[in-house]
């Protein structure tokens, strides 16, 4: 017998005691919102708890805000996913930031030498201070938001949900479309040395979220 | 700390000699570990920190108990229909462009992975922390094949460079303090890649910086990565890796070939079920509302990440556990490590005493089922508990540890009755307990409970000095049966 058949046979033999009925009902209602008095306020508070910086701006001010944040952070070149807002791109270009397209695809070394990356996000979770990327065209493939040391993410207010269950419900469509997902809660961190939290190990050491309302 | 001379015949740092299975039974190991004051101090501090964080984050979720009940029910559903979900996962993974392999045991898993790596021509692989590849001792199998496997989780790196073994599921270097880590980095990093900066201090941020620089070079050139998986979603074929540092993302994203080695019990039925586990796991394990990074991928995504994707589904004793209607509950485990952080026995003896990649309460109920009861270490594990029940309170999937422990002790007793030639694990526990006055406070609890199953006479027939003094000087053959619970109430943090 090959390994597959043998493991399946062992499973079935091991479960000889199982009945035929459905069994093991799960007493849980999926996709519920967690009641929060102020979803966006909670999102900001929780992100900051994880040392991410959040800047709340009116939607039309996103372009100038990007320019300001990149300048303050000393980022002179940034990877720019193909599907990210052209108006924001123009604003950043006009401010003298070098905008780098992933076409042809950047090598790992090129990404490592790039100052930062700007992306959108698919959904954000208030209760946990999380943004989730599904790596659609306005976010770019996974390596873009991983290798550069600075990540600026733009989240629309209407993308912020209360808690994990609502986010999972939103993300079902991305999964069905075969997209990978990256859940990001604050910056990279480790507690491996005496349980002391250290920010910034391998992922981008700086995460800035621009929340556009 | 002694510096170990490099072995020129090897590509990676040599682990300590011997195997887990060759280790003596729990009492002997525990005794050695108890003598290590540094280990106990490190452990006490670290587990106290993490317990406090967990308690804080759990208290924030009003539905916590409902979530635990749902998680237990979902996992029981998976186990009761494991064949169906495995086939569903296989079909969805295949449809998404992944190649699925099946491994009956550790050797078969190692063989499959070695052949897959060889086929790429790579001689180095980067690894994301994975418990199942520790079970199979994959790194050493690869080393024998001339392939260097580099651990990229900071704690695993500390363990690997330190020629050491992990001692905790979540924080494998929990037994090391910052000064020891600095020494390891200074002595070893340069032998295997980018060296630690010469002026390296023992500041955790600087140590993490040295690891970043050391590993970045490996991430930028690696062609093959090996990962585990926290969950496999049956209805989509999605794999999930939960992590903190970003080393997981690096491994899962940058190389062209990704080989994920996953236990067959890691399934969840639907993508929606993740809403339950993603709320329970981070709060239970690191005491965070959410861990910094979670990656999910479904086979191959064109133009994004690895294009050569493999999943190895590993049995390695899981079907043995599944076949025990009482014992199978241990397969619900999502490896959060909350049970070891709360365990008074673990806290005193540390992870190495268990001779198992899974220490603490989960180790003593899972490992003897995965490996069977042939070795003295496996027969002694179910006795490394006081049945205080603290683990039951924190386990996010509601494993009933006392029930499993008592059940396994009965199996051990039956085995030893029918095979009289076996080294009696229970006897060993009893002698250790009462033969060493200084361990009495810890071990009377362990042995006392063993006494519930076997009757006290088994312990008191032939106690060596000074245990004999202890027994003759007192009326009670065993500590009062309720003493531990009272003790626990008193000293509970
Ligand atoms: S047994 Fe429960 S508490 Fe222990 S590691 Fe597994 S899930 Fe966590």
XYZ file of C-alpha atoms and ligand atoms in Angstrom:
714
model
C 0.000 0.000 0.000
C 1.306 3.484 -0.704
C 1.653 5.981 2.117
C -1.504 7.852 1.229
C -3.716 4.789 1.227
C -2.086 3.424 4.331
C -2.569 6.642 6.321
C -6.185 6.873 5.203
C -6.714 3.226 6.157
C -5.169 3.869 9.577
C -7.433 6.888 10.044
C -10.514 4.867 9.177
C -9.498 1.958 11.375
C -8.774 4.358 14.230
C -12.215 5.885 13.900
C -14.050 2.552 13.984
C -15.992 3.868 16.985
C -17.486 6.834 15.140
C -21.176 6.715 14.475
C -22.869 7.693 11.264
C -24.683 10.857 12.392
C -23.358 14.349 11.729
C -21.936 14.668 15.253
C -19.847 17.453 16.736
C -22.123 20.389 16.052
C -20.230 23.660 16.407
C -22.174 26.102 18.527
C -20.877 29.262 16.952
C -22.299 32.038 14.796
C -19.753 33.045 12.195
C -18.994 36.506 10.836
C -20.458 38.507 13.708
C -19.326 42.062 14.402
C -17.897 42.886 17.812
C -19.864 45.880 19.113
C -17.522 48.859 19.407
C -18.512 52.446 20.159
C -15.991 53.868 17.683
C -14.504 51.438 15.194
C -11.968 53.818 13.660
C -10.938 55.170 17.051
C -10.328 51.653 18.293
C -8.321 50.811 15.190
C -6.026 53.793 15.720
C -5.604 53.060 19.417
C -4.751 49.398 18.824
C -2.296 50.099 15.999
C -0.482 52.582 18.173
C -0.389 50.012 20.933
C 1.690 47.906 18.549
C 4.040 50.803 17.757
C 2.596 51.450 14.319
C 2.012 55.095 13.493
C -1.464 55.970 12.245
C -2.322 59.254 10.551
C -5.999 60.082 10.048
C -6.675 62.311 7.057
C -9.559 63.307 4.836
C -9.511 61.320 1.601
C -8.416 64.257 -0.615
C -5.399 64.856 1.625
C -3.840 61.414 1.146
C -1.418 62.564 -1.593
C 0.119 65.426 0.405
C 0.202 63.235 3.512
C 2.186 60.565 1.684
C 4.672 63.202 0.592
C 5.012 64.515 4.120
C 5.472 61.081 5.716
C 8.026 59.909 3.154
C 9.980 63.137 3.540
C 9.918 63.016 7.356
C 11.092 59.421 7.249
C 13.938 60.211 4.874
C 12.566 57.890 2.172
C 13.827 59.067 -1.210
C 12.841 56.022 -3.242
C 9.771 53.865 -2.856
C 8.383 50.806 -4.602
C 4.990 51.642 -6.095
C 2.552 48.830 -7.012
C 1.094 49.201 -10.496
C -2.509 49.468 -9.339
C -2.030 52.120 -6.660
C -3.780 55.466 -7.146
C -2.212 57.480 -10.000
C -3.028 60.803 -8.345
C -1.074 59.853 -5.223
C 1.752 58.688 -7.439
C 1.854 62.025 -9.214
C 1.953 63.862 -5.886
C 4.847 61.746 -4.618
C 6.744 62.091 -7.908
C 6.246 65.851 -7.896
C 7.811 65.963 -4.447
C 10.991 64.435 -5.865
C 10.607 60.901 -4.517
C 11.844 58.243 -6.935
C 8.958 55.892 -7.639
C 10.016 52.371 -8.547
C 7.765 50.065 -10.526
C 7.903 46.301 -10.126
C 8.144 45.869 -13.882
C 10.199 43.934 -14.754
C 9.937 42.270 -11.333
C 12.516 43.656 -8.899
C 15.110 41.222 -7.611
C 15.432 40.516 -3.894
C 18.621 42.575 -3.782
C 16.965 45.504 -5.546
C 14.134 45.382 -3.027
C 16.639 45.187 -0.189
C 18.299 48.354 -1.466
C 15.025 50.266 -1.791
C 14.114 52.703 0.937
C 10.453 51.827 1.272
C 7.187 50.693 -0.210
C 3.719 52.199 -0.422
C 0.671 49.917 -0.635
C -3.070 49.852 -0.186
C -4.727 47.119 1.914
C -7.771 44.892 1.544
C -9.312 45.101 5.014
C -8.352 46.277 8.497
C -9.349 45.016 11.942
C -10.039 47.560 14.694
C -9.965 45.306 17.743
C -6.548 43.857 16.948
C -4.945 46.775 15.085
C -4.395 44.638 12.002
C -4.220 45.408 8.294
C -4.626 42.588 5.807
C -3.130 42.665 2.327
C -4.498 40.376 -0.368
C -1.769 41.483 -2.780
C -4.079 42.736 -5.493
C -2.684 45.254 -7.999
C -2.834 48.197 -5.560
C -0.700 46.255 -3.069
C 1.697 44.294 -5.246
C 3.155 40.866 -4.752
C 4.170 39.793 -1.260
C 7.895 40.496 -1.498
C 7.283 44.215 -2.162
C 5.795 44.877 1.272
C 8.304 42.608 3.007
C 11.893 43.287 2.001
C 12.099 47.128 2.111
C 12.589 48.421 5.628
C 9.743 50.975 5.538
C 6.087 50.230 4.755
C 3.473 52.909 4.274
C -0.040 51.478 3.947
C -3.142 53.430 2.996
C -6.384 52.143 4.497
C -9.809 53.613 3.671
C -12.125 54.176 6.608
C -14.767 51.928 5.073
C -12.269 49.057 4.985
C -11.971 48.945 8.767
C -14.139 46.278 10.406
C -14.654 45.651 14.096
C -12.921 42.324 14.634
C -11.438 39.183 13.100
C -14.730 37.435 12.141
C -15.882 40.276 9.882
C -12.433 40.406 8.288
C -12.445 36.685 7.581
C -15.847 37.073 5.934
C -14.519 39.859 3.679
C -11.400 37.879 2.821
C -13.261 34.784 1.634
C -13.504 36.363 -1.832
C -9.749 36.932 -1.969
C -9.055 33.348 -0.967
C -11.517 32.039 -3.536
C -9.679 34.123 -6.142
C -6.463 32.296 -5.180
C -4.834 35.333 -3.600
C -2.326 35.003 -0.753
C -3.007 37.022 2.395
C -0.662 38.814 4.757
C -2.042 39.878 8.122
C 0.093 42.623 9.663
C -0.346 43.791 13.255
C 2.227 46.444 14.022
C 5.787 45.970 12.925
C 7.959 42.881 13.021
C 8.766 41.960 16.608
C 10.346 39.276 18.705
C 10.142 38.317 22.347
C 12.635 35.501 22.066
C 15.255 37.043 24.332
C 14.050 36.876 27.912
C 10.517 37.599 26.720
C 11.482 41.242 26.176
C 9.721 42.693 23.152
C 12.074 44.003 20.478
C 10.576 45.829 17.512
C 11.877 45.122 14.067
C 13.509 41.847 13.231
C 13.027 40.811 9.617
C 9.958 42.573 8.342
C 9.878 46.342 7.684
C 11.070 48.025 10.847
C 8.758 50.960 10.329
C 5.040 50.678 9.567
C 3.018 53.840 8.941
C -0.712 53.610 8.258
C -2.553 56.455 6.578
C -6.244 56.164 7.410
C -8.285 57.969 4.752
C -11.780 58.979 5.848
C 29.362 28.326 28.834
C 31.696 26.114 26.911
C 32.449 26.903 23.298
C 32.103 23.903 21.037
C 34.811 23.362 18.448
C 33.472 23.435 14.891
C 33.101 20.080 13.200
C 34.643 20.467 9.749
C 32.704 17.518 8.409
C 29.395 19.275 9.000
C 27.656 22.158 7.257
C 25.570 23.285 10.244
C 26.294 23.425 14.007
C 26.175 19.974 15.568
C 23.294 19.427 18.007
C 24.057 17.873 21.395
C 24.881 14.170 21.165
C 22.195 11.557 21.674
C 18.535 11.498 20.788
C 15.427 12.296 22.719
C 14.442 8.662 22.692
C 17.790 7.634 24.121
C 17.292 9.931 27.078
C 16.718 8.513 30.540
C 13.257 8.710 32.037
C 11.769 11.986 33.193
C 12.938 11.855 36.829
C 16.600 11.546 35.894
C 16.405 14.365 33.368
C 14.405 16.504 35.726
C 16.987 16.021 38.428
C 19.765 17.229 36.146
C 17.729 20.245 35.109
C 16.781 21.129 38.667
C 20.455 21.481 39.463
C 20.746 24.237 36.859
C 19.925 27.399 38.765
C 20.324 29.647 35.717
C 17.786 27.634 33.790
C 15.277 27.813 36.615
C 15.747 31.552 37.032
C 15.342 32.181 33.289
C 12.278 29.981 33.152
C 10.621 31.473 36.184
C 11.002 34.995 34.867
C 9.952 34.182 31.330
C 6.916 32.088 32.163
C 5.701 34.629 34.719
C 5.890 37.399 32.099
C 4.033 35.436 29.487
C 1.354 34.210 31.892
C 0.586 37.765 32.937
C 0.326 38.929 29.312
C -1.942 36.064 28.418
C -4.275 36.712 31.332
C -4.560 40.370 30.352
C -5.435 39.663 26.715
C -7.820 36.827 27.470
C -9.748 39.021 29.882
C -10.434 41.462 27.033
C -12.584 38.973 25.155
C -16.023 38.524 26.697
C -16.777 35.494 24.506
C -13.596 33.655 25.490
C -15.318 30.560 26.866
C -17.607 30.334 23.829
C -14.590 30.595 21.551
C -12.846 27.763 23.389
C -15.918 25.576 23.172
C -16.233 26.307 19.458
C -12.554 25.528 18.867
C -12.832 22.224 20.706
C -15.932 21.294 18.706
C -14.320 22.242 15.390
C -11.241 20.167 16.174
C -13.355 17.210 17.295
C -15.281 17.448 14.058
C -12.009 17.395 12.128
C -10.779 14.346 14.017
C -14.048 12.457 13.613
C -13.963 13.049 9.858
C -10.243 13.209 9.304
C -10.254 11.029 6.179
C -12.847 13.231 4.492
C -11.056 16.469 5.327
C -7.666 15.114 4.285
C -9.016 14.138 0.890
C -10.766 17.473 0.514
C -7.578 19.355 1.400
C -5.551 17.223 -0.989
C -7.963 17.893 -3.836
C -7.994 21.653 -3.221
C -4.235 21.888 -2.815
C -3.703 19.972 -6.028
C -6.201 22.119 -7.880
C -4.307 25.198 -6.700
C -1.021 23.947 -8.094
C 0.579 22.391 -5.004
C 1.959 18.849 -4.954
C 0.761 16.790 -1.997
C 2.925 14.075 -0.441
C 2.058 11.655 2.349
C 4.480 10.377 4.976
C 3.696 7.491 7.315
C 6.510 8.357 9.708
C 9.394 10.717 10.301
C 11.855 8.839 8.136
C 9.499 8.875 5.204
C 8.858 12.610 5.661
C 12.596 13.288 5.792
C 13.176 11.195 2.692
C 10.489 13.039 0.749
C 11.849 16.449 1.748
C 15.461 15.470 1.022
C 14.526 14.258 -2.447
C 12.530 17.412 -3.169
C 15.456 19.604 -2.132
C 17.908 17.503 -4.157
C 15.721 17.845 -7.217
C 16.161 21.638 -7.063
C 19.937 21.315 -6.861
C 19.987 23.538 -3.754
C 22.532 22.803 -1.026
C 21.100 25.268 1.508
C 17.533 25.711 2.717
C 15.964 28.256 5.042
C 13.484 27.026 7.631
C 10.540 28.510 9.452
C 10.072 27.155 12.946
C 8.175 23.912 12.688
C 7.439 21.418 15.420
C 6.816 18.487 13.136
C 10.242 18.729 11.495
C 11.713 18.643 14.990
C 9.719 15.481 15.613
C 11.265 13.936 12.505
C 14.740 15.435 13.119
C 14.690 16.731 9.557
C 17.684 19.039 9.940
C 19.986 16.154 10.744
C 18.582 14.071 7.890
C 19.325 16.967 5.521
C 22.779 17.419 7.030
C 23.554 13.766 6.292
C 22.514 14.424 2.704
C 24.940 17.369 2.534
C 22.164 19.967 2.701
C 22.431 22.773 5.254
C 19.114 23.713 6.881
C 19.178 27.158 8.499
C 16.707 27.956 11.241
C 15.458 31.525 10.858
C 13.277 32.044 13.908
C 15.424 34.008 16.362
C 15.030 31.524 19.180
C 15.617 28.568 16.871
C 18.732 30.328 15.599
C 19.954 30.702 19.177
C 19.299 27.010 19.750
C 20.958 25.945 16.498
C 24.039 28.129 16.905
C 24.236 27.086 20.560
C 24.469 23.381 19.666
C 21.414 23.029 21.813
C 17.867 21.676 21.897
C 14.664 23.711 22.099
C 13.045 23.744 25.519
C 9.705 25.385 24.795
C 7.257 25.180 21.907
C 6.916 28.903 21.418
C 10.122 30.320 22.878
C 12.613 27.512 22.211
C 15.508 29.404 23.805
C 13.528 30.330 26.914
C 16.289 28.686 28.974
C 18.938 31.116 27.672
C 19.507 34.610 29.013
C 20.885 37.574 27.092
C 24.484 37.094 28.181
C 24.515 33.518 26.986
C 22.924 34.546 23.689
C 25.565 37.214 23.134
C 28.322 34.674 23.683
C 26.729 32.224 21.276
C 26.330 34.860 18.563
C 29.886 36.133 18.927
C 31.366 32.647 18.857
C 29.255 31.035 16.168
C 27.670 33.427 13.657
C 30.874 34.057 11.733
C 31.401 30.361 11.158
C 28.147 30.018 9.297
C 27.644 33.372 7.581
C 27.563 37.062 8.395
C 29.383 37.446 11.737
C 28.034 39.295 14.747
C 29.423 42.846 15.013
C 32.524 42.752 17.249
C 31.203 45.256 19.797
C 27.905 43.363 20.259
C 26.335 44.015 23.664
C 23.737 41.886 25.397
C 20.956 44.394 24.715
C 18.078 42.376 23.181
C 17.609 44.975 20.416
C 21.275 44.663 19.424
C 21.101 40.886 19.548
C 18.016 40.925 17.325
C 19.865 43.299 14.972
C 22.742 40.855 14.678
C 20.272 38.086 13.824
C 18.648 40.308 11.202
C 21.944 40.950 9.475
C 23.050 37.317 9.730
C 19.820 35.952 8.281
C 19.147 38.652 5.681
C 22.014 37.337 3.609
C 20.523 33.849 3.732
C 17.037 35.087 2.775
C 18.392 36.993 -0.205
C 19.947 33.908 -1.783
C 17.791 30.963 -0.610
C 16.125 28.940 -3.363
C 14.276 26.537 -1.092
C 12.328 27.084 2.118
C 10.877 24.538 4.501
C 7.975 25.480 6.734
C 5.439 23.891 9.000
C 1.873 25.091 9.087
C -0.452 26.148 11.882
C -3.560 25.288 9.903
C -4.607 23.740 6.612
C -8.045 24.811 5.445
C -9.770 21.804 3.911
C -12.379 23.641 1.848
C -9.861 25.927 0.131
C -6.467 24.200 0.398
C -5.039 27.268 2.162
C -2.050 26.973 4.493
C -1.616 29.329 7.424
C 1.588 30.283 9.223
C 1.350 32.459 12.326
C 4.550 34.232 13.393
C 6.092 37.359 14.874
C 9.405 38.241 13.345
C 8.871 38.179 9.600
C 11.291 35.321 9.064
C 8.265 33.246 8.155
C 7.193 35.745 5.500
C 10.733 35.789 4.117
C 10.799 32.002 3.800
C 7.259 31.702 2.487
C 7.690 34.466 -0.091
C 11.224 34.748 -1.465
C 12.476 31.267 -2.502
C 11.117 29.616 -5.600
C 10.489 26.281 -3.875
C 8.433 25.948 -0.704
C 8.038 22.642 1.104
C 5.559 22.677 3.990
C 5.636 19.731 6.367
C 2.397 19.492 8.302
C 0.806 17.010 10.696
C -2.426 15.482 9.451
C -4.311 16.852 12.462
C -3.676 20.492 11.480
C -6.842 20.724 9.408
C -9.752 23.036 9.901
C -12.889 22.420 7.823
C -13.512 25.884 6.379
C -11.775 29.208 5.903
C -14.409 30.743 8.201
C -13.228 28.504 11.056
C -10.066 30.599 11.141
C -12.029 33.402 12.806
C -12.153 31.220 15.915
C -8.525 30.110 15.921
C -7.021 33.457 14.967
C -8.664 34.949 18.028
C -7.629 32.177 20.394
C -4.085 31.431 19.312
C -2.208 34.764 19.642
C -3.827 35.654 22.952
C -3.104 32.191 24.351
C 0.444 31.906 23.125
C 2.224 35.256 23.184
C -0.457 37.194 25.026
C -1.000 39.502 22.067
C -4.300 40.538 20.543
C -2.810 39.454 17.260
C 0.626 38.210 16.345
C 2.599 40.604 14.096
C 2.379 38.501 10.921
C 0.114 35.781 9.594
C 0.661 34.396 6.096
C -1.943 32.468 4.117
C -1.374 30.929 0.727
C -3.242 28.546 -1.496
C -0.962 26.515 -3.711
C 0.797 28.611 -6.354
C -0.044 32.236 -7.129
C 1.279 33.216 -10.559
C 3.909 35.934 -10.284
C 3.831 36.040 -6.477
C 5.980 33.878 -4.220
C 7.118 30.274 -4.670
C 6.116 28.649 -7.942
C 7.138 25.152 -6.857
C 4.918 24.390 -3.860
C 4.825 21.114 -1.930
C 2.876 19.986 1.097
C 3.944 16.888 3.028
C 1.154 15.464 5.197
C 2.729 13.600 8.100
C 1.221 10.870 10.253
C 4.176 9.942 12.533
C 2.031 8.457 15.268
C -1.008 10.678 14.905
C -3.217 7.827 13.733
C -2.079 5.852 16.785
C -3.383 8.651 19.001
C -6.521 8.932 16.895
C -7.300 5.265 17.483
C -7.605 5.857 21.239
C -11.067 7.322 21.879
C -9.849 8.961 25.096
C -6.346 9.900 23.984
C -7.277 11.429 20.640
C -8.365 14.635 22.359
C -4.669 15.567 22.500
C -4.777 16.000 18.709
C -6.881 19.119 19.154
C -3.743 20.968 20.249
C -2.860 24.126 18.314
C 0.592 24.427 19.968
C -0.024 27.710 21.754
C 2.172 26.693 24.733
C -0.134 28.179 27.387
C -0.206 24.832 29.199
C 3.546 24.742 29.688
C 3.730 28.335 30.876
C 1.216 27.610 33.613
C 2.539 24.174 34.585
C 4.323 24.061 37.978
C 6.318 20.990 36.948
C 7.457 22.512 33.641
C 8.371 25.721 35.380
C 10.713 23.926 37.733
C 12.368 21.407 35.457
C 12.266 23.118 32.046
C 11.610 21.666 28.631
C 14.690 19.501 28.273
C 13.678 17.105 31.035
C 10.818 15.749 28.956
C 12.932 14.146 26.239
C 10.303 15.243 23.757
C 9.883 18.120 21.337
C 6.612 18.783 23.138
C 7.306 19.533 26.796
C 4.869 20.356 29.574
C 1.306 19.104 29.820
C 0.788 18.658 26.081
C 4.062 16.757 25.855
C 3.123 14.272 28.529
C -0.210 13.450 26.908
C 0.815 13.669 23.267
C 4.344 12.281 23.041
C 3.657 8.849 24.590
C 0.797 8.486 22.124
C 2.824 9.568 19.098
C 5.804 7.392 19.981
C 4.127 4.577 21.901
C 5.093 3.213 25.297
C 8.194 1.234 24.352
C 10.791 3.527 25.892
C 11.266 4.354 29.566
C 11.072 8.067 28.810
C 7.687 7.716 27.127
C 6.314 5.544 29.928
C 7.483 8.033 32.540
C 6.011 11.133 30.878
C 2.405 10.709 32.056
C 3.737 10.853 35.619
C 5.345 14.255 35.180
C 2.236 15.957 36.489
C 0.571 16.764 39.750
C -2.915 16.760 38.213
C -3.362 20.273 39.540
C -5.465 21.135 36.521
C -4.007 24.588 35.866
C -3.457 23.621 32.215
C -7.135 22.786 31.776
C -8.025 26.358 32.624
C -5.815 27.885 29.943
C -5.968 25.434 27.043
C -7.770 27.214 24.168
C -9.062 23.917 22.771
C -10.267 22.607 26.125
C -8.101 19.509 26.433
C -9.037 17.625 29.606
C -5.505 16.914 30.778
C -6.244 15.066 34.043
C -8.533 12.658 32.213
C -5.869 11.938 29.594
C -3.063 11.679 32.117
C -4.900 9.179 34.303
C -5.848 7.204 31.200
C -2.246 7.078 29.997
C -0.989 6.082 33.440
C -3.353 3.133 33.330
C -1.998 2.155 29.927
C 1.546 2.336 31.280
C 0.617 0.253 34.310
C -1.050 -2.354 32.112
C 1.962 -2.487 29.858
C 4.357 -2.930 32.746
C 2.191 -5.615 34.321
C 2.056 -7.652 31.158
C 5.720 -7.124 30.272
C 7.548 -7.575 33.569
C 10.985 -7.069 32.005
C 10.331 -3.363 31.416
C 12.009 -0.746 33.522
C 9.158 0.446 35.740
C 8.616 4.113 34.997
C 6.442 4.600 38.023
C 8.982 3.188 40.357
C 11.550 5.540 38.966
C 9.298 8.497 39.648
C 8.640 7.363 43.182
C 12.256 6.796 44.061
C 13.340 10.074 42.653
C 10.583 11.817 44.496
C 11.305 10.466 47.909
C 14.983 9.868 47.644
C 15.786 13.547 47.277
C 14.670 15.746 50.099
C 15.183 18.969 48.193
C 12.840 17.861 45.435
C 10.161 16.736 47.727
C 8.049 19.847 47.513
C 7.773 19.451 43.772
C 7.764 15.754 43.481
C 5.572 14.688 46.292
C 2.849 16.106 44.148
C 3.911 14.122 41.134
C 4.321 10.910 43.036
C 1.272 11.386 45.164
C -0.935 11.339 42.150
C 0.845 8.357 40.714
C -0.099 6.742 43.998
C -3.739 7.283 43.240
C -3.467 5.036 40.277
C -1.131 2.394 41.542
C -1.548 2.392 45.265
C 1.104 3.722 47.616
C 2.735 0.368 48.349
C 4.516 0.489 45.041
C 6.469 3.491 46.193
C 7.292 2.506 49.661
C 8.462 -1.005 49.274
C 12.087 -0.177 48.736
C 12.904 3.451 49.145
C 16.629 4.144 49.325
C 18.173 6.335 51.958
C 17.357 9.125 52.750
C 13.864 8.453 51.513
C 13.696 5.562 53.910
C 14.228 7.969 56.781
C 11.488 10.117 55.455
C 9.071 7.218 55.218
C 9.888 5.710 58.549
C 9.761 9.067 60.282
C 6.237 9.776 59.225
C 2.931 8.069 59.508
C 1.544 8.895 56.135
C 2.551 6.630 53.293
C 1.802 9.317 50.756
C 1.158 13.012 51.144
C -2.527 13.621 51.848
C -4.424 13.310 48.625
C -5.731 16.810 48.663
C -2.478 18.404 49.675
C -1.470 19.468 46.238
C -4.648 21.274 45.433
C -4.339 23.197 48.657
C -0.720 23.903 48.024
C -1.497 25.091 44.523
C -4.200 27.433 45.784
C -1.754 28.917 48.222
C 1.143 29.504 45.881
C -0.708 30.066 42.627
C 0.557 33.291 41.048
S -2.515 21.577 24.720
Fe -3.791 23.396 24.694
S -2.675 24.860 25.977
Fe -1.198 23.238 25.467
S -0.147 23.948 23.644
Fe -1.875 22.711 22.938
S -3.537 24.159 22.604
Fe -2.014 25.208 23.861
